[in-house]
XYZ file of C-alpha atoms in Angstrom:
380
model
C 0.000 0.000 0.000
C 1.496 3.415 -0.920
C 2.682 5.512 1.986
C 0.346 8.409 1.043
C -2.689 6.168 1.221
C -1.609 4.797 4.576
C -1.126 8.260 6.028
C -4.534 9.445 4.751
C -6.266 6.435 6.329
C -4.368 6.935 9.555
C -5.411 10.585 9.629
C -9.066 9.681 9.181
C -8.912 7.073 11.911
C -7.092 9.486 14.183
C -9.868 12.045 13.686
C -12.501 9.477 14.625
C -10.563 8.610 17.766
C -10.115 12.194 18.882
C -11.125 11.374 22.403
C -7.698 9.739 23.040
C -4.490 11.690 23.605
C -1.689 12.182 21.079
C 0.537 9.421 22.473
C -2.274 6.892 22.057
C -2.888 8.074 18.464
C 0.807 7.692 17.657
C 0.936 4.238 19.240
C -2.106 3.256 17.226
C -0.530 4.450 13.956
C 2.726 2.583 14.630
C 0.795 -0.552 15.421
C -1.293 -0.155 12.243
C 1.836 0.085 10.088
C 3.094 -3.183 11.573
C -0.139 -5.011 10.844
C -1.700 -6.187 7.617
C -5.237 -5.283 8.595
C -7.110 -2.709 10.673
C -7.538 -3.400 14.381
C -10.955 -4.256 15.814
C -12.819 -3.080 18.901
C -14.638 -5.622 21.035
C -16.958 -4.836 23.905
C -16.645 -7.478 26.620
C -19.153 -7.187 29.473
C -17.733 -7.849 32.908
C -19.197 -10.424 35.214
C -17.758 -12.263 38.160
C -14.759 -14.385 37.213
C -14.637 -12.849 33.731
C -12.616 -10.158 31.984
C -12.963 -6.477 32.928
C -15.404 -4.364 30.943
C -14.422 -2.572 27.765
C -11.266 -4.504 26.899
C -9.723 -3.657 23.549
C -8.345 -6.558 21.458
C -6.041 -6.214 18.475
C -5.767 -9.384 16.362
C -2.376 -10.269 14.941
C -1.638 -10.558 11.243
C -1.320 -14.040 9.771
C 2.486 -14.056 9.463
C 3.588 -11.870 12.330
C 4.374 -12.263 15.983
C 1.371 -11.343 18.231
C 1.805 -7.903 19.752
C 1.089 -7.254 23.444
C -2.450 -5.925 23.882
C -2.750 -2.307 25.017
C -4.117 -1.749 28.517
C -7.958 -1.479 28.656
C -9.091 2.101 28.248
C -11.799 3.695 30.326
C -15.050 4.202 28.391
C -15.726 7.723 27.205
C -18.099 9.375 29.710
C -20.423 10.809 27.035
C -20.479 8.030 24.453
C -23.721 6.061 24.002
C -23.172 2.262 23.996
C -23.671 0.692 20.582
C -26.323 -1.621 22.047
C -28.547 1.315 23.054
C -30.169 4.496 21.791
C -29.514 7.935 23.276
C -31.821 10.462 21.567
C -30.045 13.761 20.814
C -33.105 15.705 21.956
C -33.152 13.825 25.280
C -29.464 13.559 26.051
C -29.925 12.357 29.645
C -31.886 9.213 28.659
C -30.551 5.876 27.431
C -32.840 3.225 25.929
C -31.519 -0.344 26.027
C -34.872 -2.117 26.421
C -36.154 -5.147 24.477
C -32.857 -6.050 22.783
C -32.153 -9.554 24.113
C -29.222 -8.203 26.129
C -27.565 -10.613 28.560
C -25.397 -7.992 30.224
C -25.607 -4.350 31.256
C -23.736 -1.966 28.942
C -21.691 0.890 30.299
C -23.827 3.843 31.501
C -22.384 7.268 30.585
C -22.050 9.721 33.447
C -24.535 12.241 32.034
C -27.482 9.821 32.169
C -30.464 10.370 34.460
C -32.962 7.920 32.953
C -31.847 4.445 31.901
C -34.089 1.676 30.565
C -32.886 -1.957 30.572
C -36.288 -3.660 30.810
C -37.444 -6.638 28.720
C -34.041 -8.249 28.266
C -32.268 -11.448 29.381
C -29.971 -9.939 32.006
C -29.144 -12.320 34.881
C -26.368 -10.430 36.681
C -25.466 -6.944 37.860
C -21.748 -6.670 38.452
C -20.305 -4.658 41.320
C -19.686 -1.081 40.235
C -22.046 -1.285 37.245
C -23.486 2.148 38.009
C -20.577 3.794 39.809
C -19.967 6.116 36.864
C -23.644 7.157 36.577
C -24.099 8.927 39.887
C -26.723 11.300 38.402
C -29.250 8.510 37.777
C -32.824 9.270 38.840
C -34.785 6.493 37.066
C -33.452 2.961 36.605
C -35.626 0.370 34.842
C -34.472 -3.241 35.198
C -37.850 -4.993 35.162
C -38.704 -8.047 33.089
C -35.240 -9.596 33.199
C -33.812 -12.667 34.974
C -31.738 -10.976 37.657
C -31.116 -13.059 40.781
C -30.000 -11.864 44.201
C -26.984 -14.188 44.134
C -25.625 -12.514 40.998
C -25.935 -8.932 42.173
C -23.046 -6.949 43.583
C -23.436 -6.173 47.263
C -23.470 -2.394 46.765
C -24.537 -1.916 43.148
C -26.866 0.975 44.054
C -24.644 2.395 46.795
C -23.419 5.449 44.860
C -26.747 6.406 43.275
C -27.564 9.105 45.795
C -30.074 10.790 43.448
C -32.005 7.700 42.417
C -35.762 8.190 42.850
C -37.364 5.265 41.012
C -36.062 1.702 40.851
C -37.960 -0.874 38.785
C -36.945 -4.495 39.399
C -40.299 -6.256 39.150
C -40.498 -9.501 37.199
C -37.052 -10.861 38.061
C -35.705 -13.737 40.181
C -34.847 -11.826 43.347
C -35.057 -13.777 46.614
C -34.353 -10.787 48.864
C -34.545 -7.018 48.788
C -31.529 -5.239 47.321
C -29.489 -3.608 50.050
C -28.354 -0.991 50.733
C -30.772 1.234 48.828
C -30.280 4.980 48.248
C -32.017 7.242 50.769
C -33.247 9.350 47.858
C -35.538 6.556 46.630
C -39.214 7.476 46.177
C -40.597 4.416 44.372
C -39.453 0.815 44.767
C -40.965 -1.757 42.392
C -40.210 -5.372 43.364
C -43.425 -7.204 42.435
C -43.321 -10.632 40.763
C -40.107 -11.863 42.341
C -39.304 -14.680 44.805
C -38.804 -12.680 47.967
C -39.872 -14.597 51.088
C -38.915 -12.305 53.947
C -38.426 -8.606 54.593
C -35.981 -8.108 57.506
C -36.738 -5.252 59.940
C -33.811 -3.185 58.659
C -34.275 -3.899 54.936
C -35.971 -0.532 54.318
C -34.159 1.405 57.007
C -33.347 5.016 56.167
C -35.743 5.288 53.215
C -37.524 8.316 54.622
C -38.369 9.648 51.138
C -40.041 6.444 49.913
C -43.655 7.104 48.892
C -44.589 3.876 47.045
C -43.585 0.280 47.811
C -44.643 -2.519 45.461
C -44.024 -6.045 46.782
C -47.020 -7.930 45.404
C -46.794 -11.430 43.894
C -43.885 -12.641 46.004
C -43.682 -15.313 48.731
C -43.394 -12.999 51.719
C -44.535 -14.608 54.960
C -43.192 -11.992 57.344
C -42.924 -8.190 57.254
C -42.316 -7.409 60.926
C -42.074 -3.662 61.568
C -40.204 -2.929 58.352
C -42.780 -0.304 57.261
C -42.818 1.651 60.484
C -39.882 3.956 59.748
C -41.043 4.931 56.259
C -42.164 8.434 57.159
C -43.272 9.420 53.640
C -44.895 6.157 52.542
C -48.254 6.675 50.819
C -48.831 3.328 49.094
C -47.893 -0.190 50.251
C -48.856 -3.069 47.962
C -48.272 -6.395 49.721
C -50.965 -8.352 47.917
C -50.521 -11.914 46.633
C -48.072 -13.060 49.283
C -48.014 -15.559 52.159
C -48.594 -13.146 55.035
C -50.395 -14.639 58.033
C -50.569 -11.386 59.945
C -50.606 -7.708 59.131
C -47.312 -5.764 59.233
C -46.426 -4.400 62.662
C -46.956 -0.657 62.830
C -48.174 1.343 59.846
C -46.599 4.686 58.894
C -48.545 7.821 59.825
C -48.364 8.993 56.189
C -49.980 5.866 54.664
C -52.990 6.384 52.368
C -53.298 3.092 50.466
C -52.801 -0.405 51.903
C -53.247 -3.483 49.717
C -53.164 -6.852 51.496
C -55.499 -8.969 49.354
C -54.688 -12.609 48.582
C -52.813 -13.458 51.767
C -53.600 -15.688 54.773
C -54.425 -13.052 57.391
C -57.101 -14.101 59.891
C -56.930 -11.346 62.528
C -56.248 -7.624 62.906
C -55.163 -5.982 66.189
C -57.494 -3.507 67.874
C -56.991 0.118 66.734
C -54.592 -1.113 64.056
C -55.640 1.531 61.522
C -55.907 4.400 63.993
C -52.177 5.172 63.774
C -52.606 6.149 60.093
C -55.008 9.114 60.103
C -54.609 9.630 56.337
C -55.527 6.086 55.342
C -58.104 6.126 52.522
C -58.090 2.715 50.819
C -57.797 -0.691 52.512
C -58.049 -3.877 50.480
C -58.025 -7.196 52.337
C -60.074 -9.468 50.105
C -59.247 -13.168 49.763
C -57.809 -13.664 53.240
C -59.060 -15.692 56.214
C -60.620 -12.922 58.298
C -63.252 -13.946 60.862
C -65.314 -11.861 63.277
C -63.415 -13.506 66.131
C -60.199 -12.009 64.773
C -61.597 -8.461 64.742
C -62.432 -6.034 67.523
C -65.620 -3.992 67.444
C -63.723 -0.898 66.262
C -61.124 -2.392 63.949
C -62.505 -0.625 60.857
C -64.105 2.340 62.632
C -61.598 4.788 61.176
C -62.905 8.174 60.077
C -60.371 8.479 57.233
C -61.089 5.241 55.334
C -63.225 5.788 52.230
C -62.972 2.361 50.586
C -62.831 -0.990 52.400
C -62.659 -4.314 50.579
C -63.247 -7.353 52.819
C -64.715 -9.605 50.161
C -64.032 -13.344 50.080
C -63.154 -13.849 53.722
C -64.969 -15.838 56.419
C -66.975 -13.082 58.083
C -70.381 -14.030 59.515
C -71.430 -10.505 60.525
C -70.989 -7.087 59.009
C -68.150 -5.393 60.928
C -68.783 -1.948 62.309
C -67.564 0.809 59.991
C -67.345 4.565 60.265
C -70.098 6.751 58.830
C -67.544 8.418 56.528
C -66.961 5.175 54.599
C -68.136 5.421 50.972
C -67.495 1.980 49.454
C -67.775 -1.350 51.312
C -67.228 -4.707 49.615
C -68.335 -7.773 51.586
C -69.335 -10.204 48.840
C -68.313 -13.836 49.116
C -68.401 -14.113 52.926
C -70.684 -16.060 55.267
C -72.777 -13.127 56.521
C -76.324 -14.138 57.482
C -77.833 -10.926 58.862
C -78.160 -7.284 57.874
C -77.254 -5.316 61.001
C -77.990 -1.636 60.540
C -75.968 -0.827 63.674
C -72.852 -1.715 61.676
C -73.404 1.479 59.681
C -75.333 3.826 62.003
C -75.170 3.749 65.807
C -78.091 6.198 65.814
C -80.603 6.500 62.982
C -82.337 9.843 62.526
C -82.445 12.812 60.176
C -79.056 14.128 61.300
C -77.198 10.814 61.675
C -76.657 8.693 58.587
C -73.967 6.849 56.681
C -72.115 8.323 53.676
C -71.962 4.860 52.125
C -72.503 4.904 48.349
C -71.696 1.326 47.333
C -72.483 -1.758 49.444
C -71.969 -5.276 48.124
C -73.311 -8.198 50.104
C -73.927 -10.641 47.262
C -72.626 -14.156 47.665
C -73.534 -14.288 51.375
C -76.357 -15.965 53.279
C -78.533 -12.874 53.738
C -82.073 -13.001 52.414
C -83.512 -9.950 50.686
C -86.406 -9.694 53.137
C -83.920 -9.468 56.008
C -83.147 -5.798 55.291
C -84.403 -3.722 58.280
C -87.029 -1.005 57.629
C -84.747 1.816 58.783
C -82.021 0.889 56.256
C -83.173 3.518 53.682
C -82.851 6.252 56.302
C -79.393 5.159 57.458
C -78.094 4.418 53.947
C -79.768 7.331 52.194
C -76.607 8.142 50.175
C -76.265 4.628 48.775
C -76.643 4.280 45.005
C -75.657 0.593 44.785
C -76.721 -2.091 47.283
C -76.338 -5.685 46.132
C -77.602 -8.557 48.249
C-alpha cells in the first residue's frame, strides 16, 4: 500500500478517535503500520470471574508475531453504547430495552434515565453504576436478575435515584443498601420470602412500595420507619398477619390474597390519612376483629370480600365503598353502619356489596333507607 494512502487512512482514523491523547494516536498508527489489517474493537461485558469491561483486542496478522495488547481504556463518559439508543433531543436518557441483552452496557455519566427492561440480564456486576451517579430512574424490570448474581453495593453510589424498577425478576431478597433518595421501589413478581426489619431502614423519602406477587410470609415492623410512605402493595403473598406498625403517612394499603385471619385492635388508627384498605381473599373472621377495627374516620374504601366473616363489621359513617361479597354473613345489622338513625345521623356509604352471602332480601331492616340514604348501589 502506498505511503500516502496509509497516512490518509491513519489521519481519518485518528480524527474518529479524537477522544484519546496524542501518544495513544501515535501508538495506534505505529501498530497499524506493523499489521496487515485494521484493528478491531470488542466490547466485553464484565461479570464475576470474567474479563474487565471494555477490553480492547487487536488481532495479529497471519504471518507476524502477536503484539502485546494495550491496557484497557476507560469508556468515554459521554459516548452512548452501541447496544442502546440515546436520543439527541433527550441527552440524559438511554434506551436499552427489548434487545435480548444478557449484560448491562456501560452507563455514561450524564445519564439520568436508563431503561434496561425486557431483556435477558441475569447479573449486575459490582460497580455497574458507579460512573452514573446522576441517575434518577433505573428500569431493570422483566429480566432474569437473581440476588446471588448482584453486587453487594450496586446501588450504593446512586444518591439521586428516585425510582427503581426491578419487578419480574428472580430476586429472593430485597436489594441492600438502597439509596435514601428513593421514592418508588418496584419489586413485584419476584421470589422474595422475607423482609428483615432493617431492609428498608433510612428510606424516609419512599412514597410507594410494590411487593405484590412474592412469597413474603413476614414483614415485621419494616414499614414503620417509612415516614413518607403513601402506598404499600403487599398483595398476593403468604402473610399470616398484618405488618407491625403502619406509617402515619400511609394512604393506600393493599393486602389482598394473603392468609391473614386477625387484625389488632386500633390497628388503623395510627394512620389518620388512610383512605383505601383492600383485604379481600384472606381468612378474616369476626373472632379475629375487635368492634372498632374498621371504625376509622379516614377510610373511604374498604374491601373485605371473600373472607370468612359471619357478621358485618362496624364501619365509620364516613366510609363510601364497602365490599363484603363472598363471605358467610347471614344478617343485615344496621348498627354496623349507624349507631343512631335519625335525620341528622346517617352513613355516607354509596356502594355496598353483600352478594354471595347468606342474607335473604327480606332481612333488610325497615330503617335501612334512612341510614343508607346516600347509597346508590346495594347488592344482596
